[in-house]
C-alpha positions as a Python dict, from the first residue, in 0.01 Angstrom:
ca = {
    (1, 'M'): (0, 0, 0),
    (2, 'N'): (159, 92, 331),
    (3, 'K'): (-23, 251, 623),
    (4, 'T'): (121, 599, 566),
    (5, 'T'): (9, 609, 203),
    (6, 'S'): (-336, 480, 296),
    (7, 'Q'): (-376, 745, 565),
    (8, 'T'): (-247, 1019, 335),
    (9, 'I'): (-507, 920, 74),
    (10, 'A'): (-779, 928, 341),
    (11, 'V'): (-675, 1271, 468),
    (12, 'A'): (-638, 1405, 113),
    (13, 'R'): (-991, 1289, 24),
    (14, 'V'): (-1135, 1472, 323),
    (15, 'L'): (-942, 1792, 249),
    (16, 'C'): (-1029, 1789, -122),
    (17, 'I'): (-1398, 1716, -75),
    (18, 'A'): (-1426, 1981, 196),
    (19, 'C'): (-1273, 2236, -41),
    (20, 'V'): (-1494, 2125, -334),
    (21, 'I'): (-1787, 2256, -129),
    (22, 'Y'): (-1655, 2610, -183),
    (23, 'V'): (-1720, 2573, -557),
    (24, 'H'): (-2091, 2510, -507),
    (25, 'V'): (-2197, 2759, -238),
    (26, 'P'): (-2324, 3109, -317),
    (27, 'P'): (-2245, 3375, -420),
    (28, 'Y'): (-2218, 3224, -766),
    (29, 'G'): (-2026, 3354, -1065),
    (30, 'T'): (-1653, 3363, -1126),
    (31, 'A'): (-1606, 3705, -1282),
    (32, 'L'): (-1466, 3987, -1071),
    (33, 'T'): (-1588, 4342, -1108),
    (34, 'A'): (-1354, 4619, -1214),
    (35, 'K'): (-1319, 4726, -851),
    (36, 'P'): (-1379, 4418, -636),
    (37, 'D'): (-1413, 4461, -262),
    (38, 'V'): (-1246, 4244, 1),
    (39, 'H'): (-1541, 4001, 14),
    (40, 'D'): (-1533, 3948, -364),
    (41, 'L'): (-1158, 3886, -362),
    (42, 'I'): (-1178, 3635, -76),
    (43, 'V'): (-1464, 3443, -238),
    (44, 'W'): (-1293, 3442, -577),
    (45, 'F'): (-959, 3328, -437),
    (46, 'V'): (-1100, 3053, -217),
    (47, 'R'): (-1336, 2923, -486),
    (48, 'E'): (-1112, 2946, -792),
    (49, 'V'): (-773, 2875, -634),
    (50, 'V'): (-854, 2646, -343),
    (51, 'G'): (-1188, 2490, -441),
    (52, 'R'): (-1138, 2412, -807),
    (53, 'S'): (-777, 2306, -757),
    (54, 'S'): (-883, 2033, -515),
    (55, 'V'): (-1062, 1822, -779),
    (56, 'P'): (-763, 1684, -979),
    (57, 'L'): (-614, 1501, -680),
    (58, 'L'): (-944, 1314, -639),
    (59, 'S'): (-905, 1194, -1000),
    (60, 'I'): (-543, 1092, -937),
    (61, 'I'): (-645, 899, -625),
    (62, 'S'): (-923, 724, -820),
    (63, 'G'): (-672, 611, -1084),
    (64, 'F'): (-419, 502, -823),
    (65, 'L'): (-674, 291, -634),
    (66, 'A'): (-810, 145, -960),
    (67, 'A'): (-460, 30, -1057),
    (68, 'R'): (-402, -130, -718),
    (69, 'L'): (-745, -296, -723),
    (70, 'S'): (-696, -438, -1073),
    (71, 'Q'): (-371, -599, -961),
    (72, 'E'): (-572, -810, -718),
    (73, 'R'): (-890, -875, -923),
    (74, 'S'): (-998, -958, -1276),
    (75, 'F'): (-1132, -686, -1504),
    (76, 'Q'): (-1486, -823, -1465),
    (77, 'R'): (-1471, -810, -1085),
    (78, 'T'): (-1312, -466, -1091),
    (79, 'L'): (-1582, -338, -1329),
    (80, 'G'): (-1852, -484, -1107),
    (81, 'R'): (-1706, -307, -806),
    (82, 'K'): (-1682, 23, -995),
    (83, 'T'): (-2044, -12, -1104),
    (84, 'M'): (-2145, -51, -741),
    (85, 'T'): (-1926, 229, -609),
    (86, 'L'): (-1985, 482, -888),
    (87, 'L'): (-2296, 416, -1101),
    (88, 'V'): (-2528, 297, -823),
    (89, 'P'): (-2472, 606, -604),
    (90, 'L'): (-2497, 829, -913),
    (91, 'L'): (-2835, 677, -996),
    (92, 'A'): (-2960, 675, -637),
    (93, 'W'): (-2870, 1037, -555),
    (94, 'N'): (-3012, 1172, -881),
    (95, 'A'): (-3331, 969, -839),
    (96, 'M'): (-3372, 1107, -487),
    (97, 'A'): (-3314, 1463, -610),
    (98, 'L'): (-3575, 1417, -886),
    (99, 'A'): (-3820, 1277, -632),
    (100, 'K'): (-3762, 1584, -416),
    (101, 'D'): (-3819, 1814, -716),
    (102, 'I'): (-4144, 1641, -807),
    (103, 'T'): (-4264, 1649, -446),
    (104, 'F'): (-4217, 2026, -415),
    (105, 'A'): (-4329, 2115, -770),
    (106, 'P'): (-4544, 1828, -905),
    (107, 'T'): (-4684, 2031, -1196),
    (108, 'T'): (-4354, 2159, -1336),
    (109, 'A'): (-4071, 1930, -1220),
    (110, 'I'): (-4175, 1601, -1382),
    (111, 'P'): (-3906, 1538, -1646),
    (112, 'H'): (-3971, 1405, -1993),
    (113, 'A'): (-3886, 1037, -2033),
    (114, 'S'): (-3620, 1124, -2291),
    (115, 'D'): (-3438, 1334, -2030),
    (116, 'L'): (-3415, 1059, -1768),
    (117, 'P'): (-3093, 895, -1897),
    (118, 'R'): (-2916, 1231, -1868),
    (119, 'L'): (-3073, 1332, -1538),
    (120, 'L'): (-3012, 996, -1371),
    (121, 'L'): (-2682, 881, -1521),
    (122, 'G'): (-2538, 1179, -1705),
    (123, 'F'): (-2585, 1041, -2057),
    (124, 'D'): (-2491, 1319, -2299),
    (125, 'G'): (-2492, 1592, -2038),
    (126, 'Y'): (-2487, 1681, -1672),
    (127, 'P'): (-2701, 1476, -1431),
    (128, 'R'): (-2965, 1624, -1203),
    (129, 'V'): (-2710, 1664, -921),
    (130, 'I'): (-2451, 1838, -1136),
    (131, 'P'): (-2134, 1786, -925),
    (132, 'L'): (-2189, 1409, -943),
    (133, 'Y'): (-2073, 1417, -1304),
    (134, 'F'): (-1739, 1332, -1141),
    (135, 'L'): (-1868, 981, -1064),
    (136, 'R'): (-1984, 944, -1424),
    (137, 'D'): (-1651, 1051, -1573),
    (138, 'V'): (-1448, 835, -1335),
    (139, 'F'): (-1664, 536, -1428),
    (140, 'L'): (-1590, 598, -1796),
    (141, 'C'): (-1220, 614, -1707),
    (142, 'S'): (-1253, 279, -1532),
    (143, 'L'): (-1396, 131, -1853),
    (144, 'L'): (-1084, 253, -2034),
    (145, 'A'): (-843, 161, -1754),
    (146, 'T'): (-704, -150, -1925),
    (147, 'A'): (-632, 37, -2248),
    (148, 'L'): (-481, 328, -2055),
    (149, 'R'): (-255, 96, -1858),
    (150, 'V'): (-133, -72, -2176),
    (151, 'G'): (-64, 269, -2328),
    (152, 'L'): (126, 374, -2016),
    (153, 'R'): (348, 66, -2046),
    (154, 'L'): (413, 89, -2420),
    (155, 'A'): (419, 464, -2493),
    (156, 'P'): (364, 659, -2171),
    (157, 'W'): (468, 1004, -2290),
    (158, 'M'): (276, 974, -2615),
    (159, 'L'): (-36, 876, -2425),
    (160, 'M'): (6, 1156, -2171),
    (161, 'A'): (61, 1407, -2452),
    (162, 'A'): (-262, 1289, -2617),
    (163, 'L'): (-455, 1315, -2289),
    (164, 'L'): (-311, 1661, -2227),
    (165, 'A'): (-418, 1772, -2576),
    (166, 'N'): (-766, 1636, -2507),
    (167, 'A'): (-781, 1820, -2176),
    (168, 'V'): (-673, 2147, -2335),
    (169, 'M'): (-883, 2133, -2655),
    (170, 'D'): (-1175, 1916, -2538),
    (171, 'L'): (-1131, 1676, -2828),
    (172, 'D'): (-1363, 1409, -2685),
    (173, 'G'): (-1672, 1631, -2713),
    (174, 'R'): (-1942, 1507, -2474),
    (175, 'I'): (-1779, 1176, -2384),
    (176, 'F'): (-1620, 1329, -2076),
    (177, 'L'): (-1794, 1625, -1916),
    (178, 'S'): (-1455, 1730, -1777),
    (179, 'S'): (-1182, 1648, -2026),
    (180, 'A'): (-914, 1693, -1759),
    (181, 'I'): (-1034, 1394, -1555),
    (182, 'P'): (-886, 1126, -1789),
    (183, 'L'): (-549, 1305, -1777),
    (184, 'F'): (-528, 1306, -1398),
    (185, 'Y'): (-684, 958, -1374),
    (186, 'A'): (-406, 827, -1601),
    (187, 'I'): (-147, 992, -1377),
    (188, 'G'): (-298, 797, -1089),
    (189, 'L'): (-288, 474, -1290),
    (190, 'G'): (80, 529, -1362),
    (191, 'L'): (151, 588, -995),
    (192, 'G'): (-48, 282, -896),
    (193, 'D'): (135, 64, -1150),
    (194, 'R'): (469, 219, -1048),
    (195, 'Q'): (526, 352, -1400),
    (196, 'W'): (658, 659, -1224),
    (197, 'S'): (711, 757, -864),
    (198, 'A'): (611, 1046, -643),
    (199, 'R'): (888, 964, -396),
    (200, 'A'): (1063, 1298, -450),
    (201, 'I'): (742, 1484, -364),
    (202, 'E'): (697, 1276, -49),
    (203, 'D'): (1061, 1306, 60),
    (204, 'Y'): (1066, 1683, 7),
    (205, 'R'): (702, 1752, 83),
    (206, 'R'): (758, 2087, 258),
    (207, 'P'): (962, 2247, -24),
    (208, 'C'): (721, 2092, -278),
    (209, 'L'): (425, 2231, -85),
    (210, 'A'): (581, 2579, -84),
    (211, 'I'): (661, 2561, -457),
    (212, 'A'): (315, 2427, -546),
    (213, 'V'): (131, 2691, -342),
    (214, 'T'): (348, 2967, -491),
    (215, 'A'): (282, 2839, -844),
    (216, 'L'): (-88, 2806, -768),
    (217, 'V'): (-116, 3165, -649),
    (218, 'L'): (97, 3310, -930),
    (219, 'I'): (-94, 3128, -1203),
    (220, 'A'): (-428, 3221, -1049),
    (221, 'T'): (-335, 3590, -1039),
    (222, 'L'): (-240, 3604, -1408),
    (223, 'P'): (-581, 3755, -1497),
    (224, 'F'): (-479, 4058, -1289),
    (225, 'I'): (-121, 4067, -1420),
    (226, 'A'): (-199, 4019, -1789),
    (227, 'P'): (-566, 4105, -1846),
    (228, 'G'): (-691, 4050, -2198),
    (229, 'S'): (-404, 3823, -2303),
    (230, 'M'): (-460, 3484, -2465),
    (231, 'I'): (-337, 3305, -2154),
    (232, 'V'): (-632, 3434, -1951),
    (233, 'D'): (-907, 3469, -2215),
    (234, 'E'): (-1153, 3187, -2158),
    (235, 'G'): (-1200, 2958, -2456),
    (236, 'T'): (-843, 2971, -2585),
    (237, 'P'): (-618, 2661, -2571),
    (238, 'L'): (-349, 2863, -2392),
    (239, 'A'): (-592, 2958, -2116),
    (240, 'A'): (-707, 2597, -2088),
    (241, 'F'): (-344, 2486, -2058),
    (242, 'R'): (-290, 2745, -1783),
    (243, 'L'): (-581, 2596, -1589),
    (244, 'I'): (-441, 2243, -1627),
    (245, 'V'): (-106, 2358, -1487),
    (246, 'Q'): (-287, 2537, -1205),
    (247, 'R'): (-489, 2224, -1123),
    (248, 'A'): (-172, 2011, -1129),
    (249, 'A'): (-6, 2248, -883),
    (250, 'G'): (-318, 2219, -668),
    (251, 'A'): (-295, 1839, -670),
    (252, 'V'): (67, 1854, -553),
    (253, 'A'): (-19, 2110, -286),
    (254, 'F'): (-309, 1909, -143),
    (255, 'W'): (-106, 1586, -143),
    (256, 'C'): (189, 1748, 34),
    (257, 'L'): (-45, 1907, 287),
    (258, 'A'): (-214, 1573, 354),
    (259, 'A'): (124, 1400, 388),
    (260, 'E'): (242, 1663, 634),
    (261, 'I'): (-76, 1629, 840),
    (262, 'V'): (-35, 1250, 855),
    (263, 'R'): (321, 1291, 980),
    (264, 'R'): (174, 1492, 1268),
    (265, 'G'): (-51, 1217, 1396),
    (266, 'E'): (-259, 1424, 1634),
    (267, 'H'): (-374, 1653, 1350),
    (268, 'A'): (-464, 1361, 1125),
    (269, 'R'): (-693, 1182, 1370),
    (270, 'P'): (-1013, 1392, 1325),
    (271, 'L'): (-976, 1379, 947),
    (272, 'L'): (-922, 1003, 951),
    (273, 'L'): (-1231, 961, 1168),
    (274, 'L'): (-1435, 1168, 922),
    (275, 'E'): (-1312, 983, 611),
    (276, 'P'): (-1564, 693, 622),
    (277, 'A'): (-1847, 949, 596),
    (278, 'I'): (-1687, 1184, 343),
    (279, 'F'): (-1829, 1011, 32),
    (280, 'F'): (-2179, 1069, 170),
    (281, 'V'): (-2089, 1433, 233),
    (282, 'F'): (-1959, 1469, -124),
    (283, 'C'): (-2273, 1325, -279),
    (284, 'S'): (-2513, 1510, -50),
    (285, 'H'): (-2351, 1853, -42),
    (286, 'P'): (-2535, 1999, -346),
    (287, 'L'): (-2871, 1899, -194),
    (288, 'I'): (-2774, 2033, 149),
    (289, 'I'): (-2664, 2364, -4),
    (290, 'G'): (-2992, 2380, -196),
    (291, 'L'): (-3190, 2317, 123),
    (292, 'I'): (-3001, 2588, 311),
    (293, 'R'): (-3065, 2833, 25),
    (294, 'R'): (-3435, 2746, 36),
    (295, 'L'): (-3443, 2822, 410),
    (296, 'L'): (-3256, 3152, 375),
    (297, 'A'): (-3431, 3469, 265),
    (298, 'P'): (-3314, 3599, -76),
    (299, 'E'): (-3183, 3918, 81),
    (300, 'A'): (-2970, 3715, 324),
    (301, 'E'): (-2802, 3533, 35),
    (302, 'A'): (-2739, 3858, -152),
    (303, 'A'): (-2602, 4040, 152),
    (304, 'Q'): (-2232, 4116, 186),
    (305, 'G'): (-2017, 4197, 483),
    (306, 'P'): (-1793, 4034, 741),
    (307, 'M'): (-2062, 3787, 851),
    (308, 'T'): (-2130, 3680, 492),
    (309, 'T'): (-1760, 3626, 429),
    (310, 'A'): (-1731, 3428, 753),
    (311, 'A'): (-2030, 3215, 656),
    (312, 'F'): (-1873, 3143, 316),
    (313, 'L'): (-1541, 3044, 472),
    (314, 'A'): (-1721, 2821, 725),
    (315, 'S'): (-1946, 2659, 463),
    (316, 'P'): (-1753, 2326, 450),
    (317, 'L'): (-1796, 2286, 826),
    (318, 'I'): (-2166, 2374, 803),
    (319, 'V'): (-2229, 2134, 515),
    (320, 'I'): (-2028, 1852, 674),
    (321, 'A'): (-2223, 1890, 999),
    (322, 'A'): (-2554, 1880, 810),
    (323, 'G'): (-2431, 1582, 608),
    (324, 'L'): (-2340, 1389, 923),
    (325, 'A'): (-2683, 1465, 1070),
    (326, 'A'): (-2851, 1334, 754),
    (327, 'L'): (-2629, 1025, 755),
    (328, 'L'): (-2722, 946, 1117),
    (329, 'A'): (-3092, 995, 1040),
    (330, 'L'): (-3072, 752, 749),
    (331, 'R'): (-2870, 509, 960),
    (332, 'L'): (-3160, 497, 1205),
    (333, 'G'): (-3456, 529, 968),
    (334, 'A'): (-3354, 390, 628),
    (335, 'P'): (-3037, 180, 646),
    (336, 'G'): (-3109, 12, 313),
    (337, 'L'): (-3128, 346, 134),
    (338, 'L'): (-2809, 455, 308),
    (339, 'R'): (-2627, 151, 166),
    (340, 'L'): (-2732, 252, -185),
    (341, 'L'): (-2629, 612, -132),
    (342, 'T'): (-2287, 515, 8),
    (343, 'A'): (-2195, 257, -258),
    (344, 'G'): (-2267, -29, -19),
    (345, 'K'): (-2011, 102, 231),
    (346, 'P'): (-2188, 302, 502),
    (347, 'P'): (-1976, 391, 804),
    (348, 'R'): (-1968, 109, 1057),
    (349, 'D'): (-2114, 155, 1404),
    (350, 'D'): (-1771, 164, 1563),
    (351, 'Q'): (-1653, 427, 1314),
    (352, 'L'): (-1958, 646, 1386),
    (353, 'R'): (-1912, 607, 1761),
    (354, 'A'): (-1548, 709, 1735),
    (355, 'L'): (-1638, 1010, 1519),
    (356, 'L'): (-1918, 1124, 1749),
    (357, 'H'): (-1696, 1078, 2052),
    (358, 'A'): (-1428, 1296, 1890),
    (359, 'L'): (-1688, 1565, 1815),
    (360, 'R'): (-1824, 1565, 2168),
    (361, 'P'): (-1716, 1874, 2364),
    (362, 'A'): (-1454, 1800, 2624),
    (363, 'R'): (-1585, 1790, 2978),
    (364, 'T'): (-1430, 2024, 3228),
    (365, 'T'): (-1420, 1957, 3597),
    (366, 'K'): (-1466, 2236, 3847),
    (367, 'A'): (-1165, 2286, 4069),
    (368, 'T'): (-1230, 2260, 4439),
    (369, 'D'): (-1063, 2461, 4710),
    (370, 'P'): (-840, 2224, 4903),
    (371, 'G'): (-881, 2443, 5206),
}
């Protein structure tokens, strides 16, 4: 993997995880009223179009990196690494969240023993920290990676058609909590194994970015253009297919944007400095959002207006700042726990110093009168 691709992946991860935060901050609910105001439209557009469309590229990147890793290691070593980087953080973060629940509500929050496999590891349902189901589903994909790679070599289009059908009709039941993840993971495997190439997207990234963003917006606005039709009614295969196409357009858009940022080196630097800490931010953001909601008065969360809209739009920056503060606190007070929470890869001291130096306000010197 060359340096440009590596940096594009790093920048894309930061962009996607920052935008995922929009999905999990209030106000909650995806339905628009008959006469939505400007605030409702902004929240809906950012959450549904930008936030949710950022997830598929993370799945593609996971598949791509898994393919490259398996070319260098045996299946057993690769599986061991995926256990450390996916299952251990999943278990650690959910255990910490349960401990927090029990601490604040010891009489009501103690789970039944039969619920622990689900709450801790996502067995047969969502874990305690719901967004971390992504780690669970990607781990299951890694278990199937060898079979998927064989299928991609022998019958690629048949396999992709089957995965698309599964994503649209949810044929796997409760095996995958998001049936679209195996589809995009397999795309990443194919890219990593050079079964197909994204060279055209990289060579023509600006036109591809424009086309992808246009498609993303047009598909997202179909509920307003064709209300009540099968293509927008939730629960129909046609609507599910529309969402898959929308997510695919989002993956292309985020990749092209990341590639363009990398080509402009000065814009990529802050994102590259943040990348070593972004996994911690991803895992911690639901807990940080929950803490902020606990500190806010209910009427403040329900309020609407320019300040509320601004706070929503700035939520990734707020959550990332809080996440970095928590990371630094753990670095100083509980480095062993931090290793568990970051899959054994906490940011190095030099990486943290570089990040903090970049975040430090620039000093200005007072001009003196030469006379």
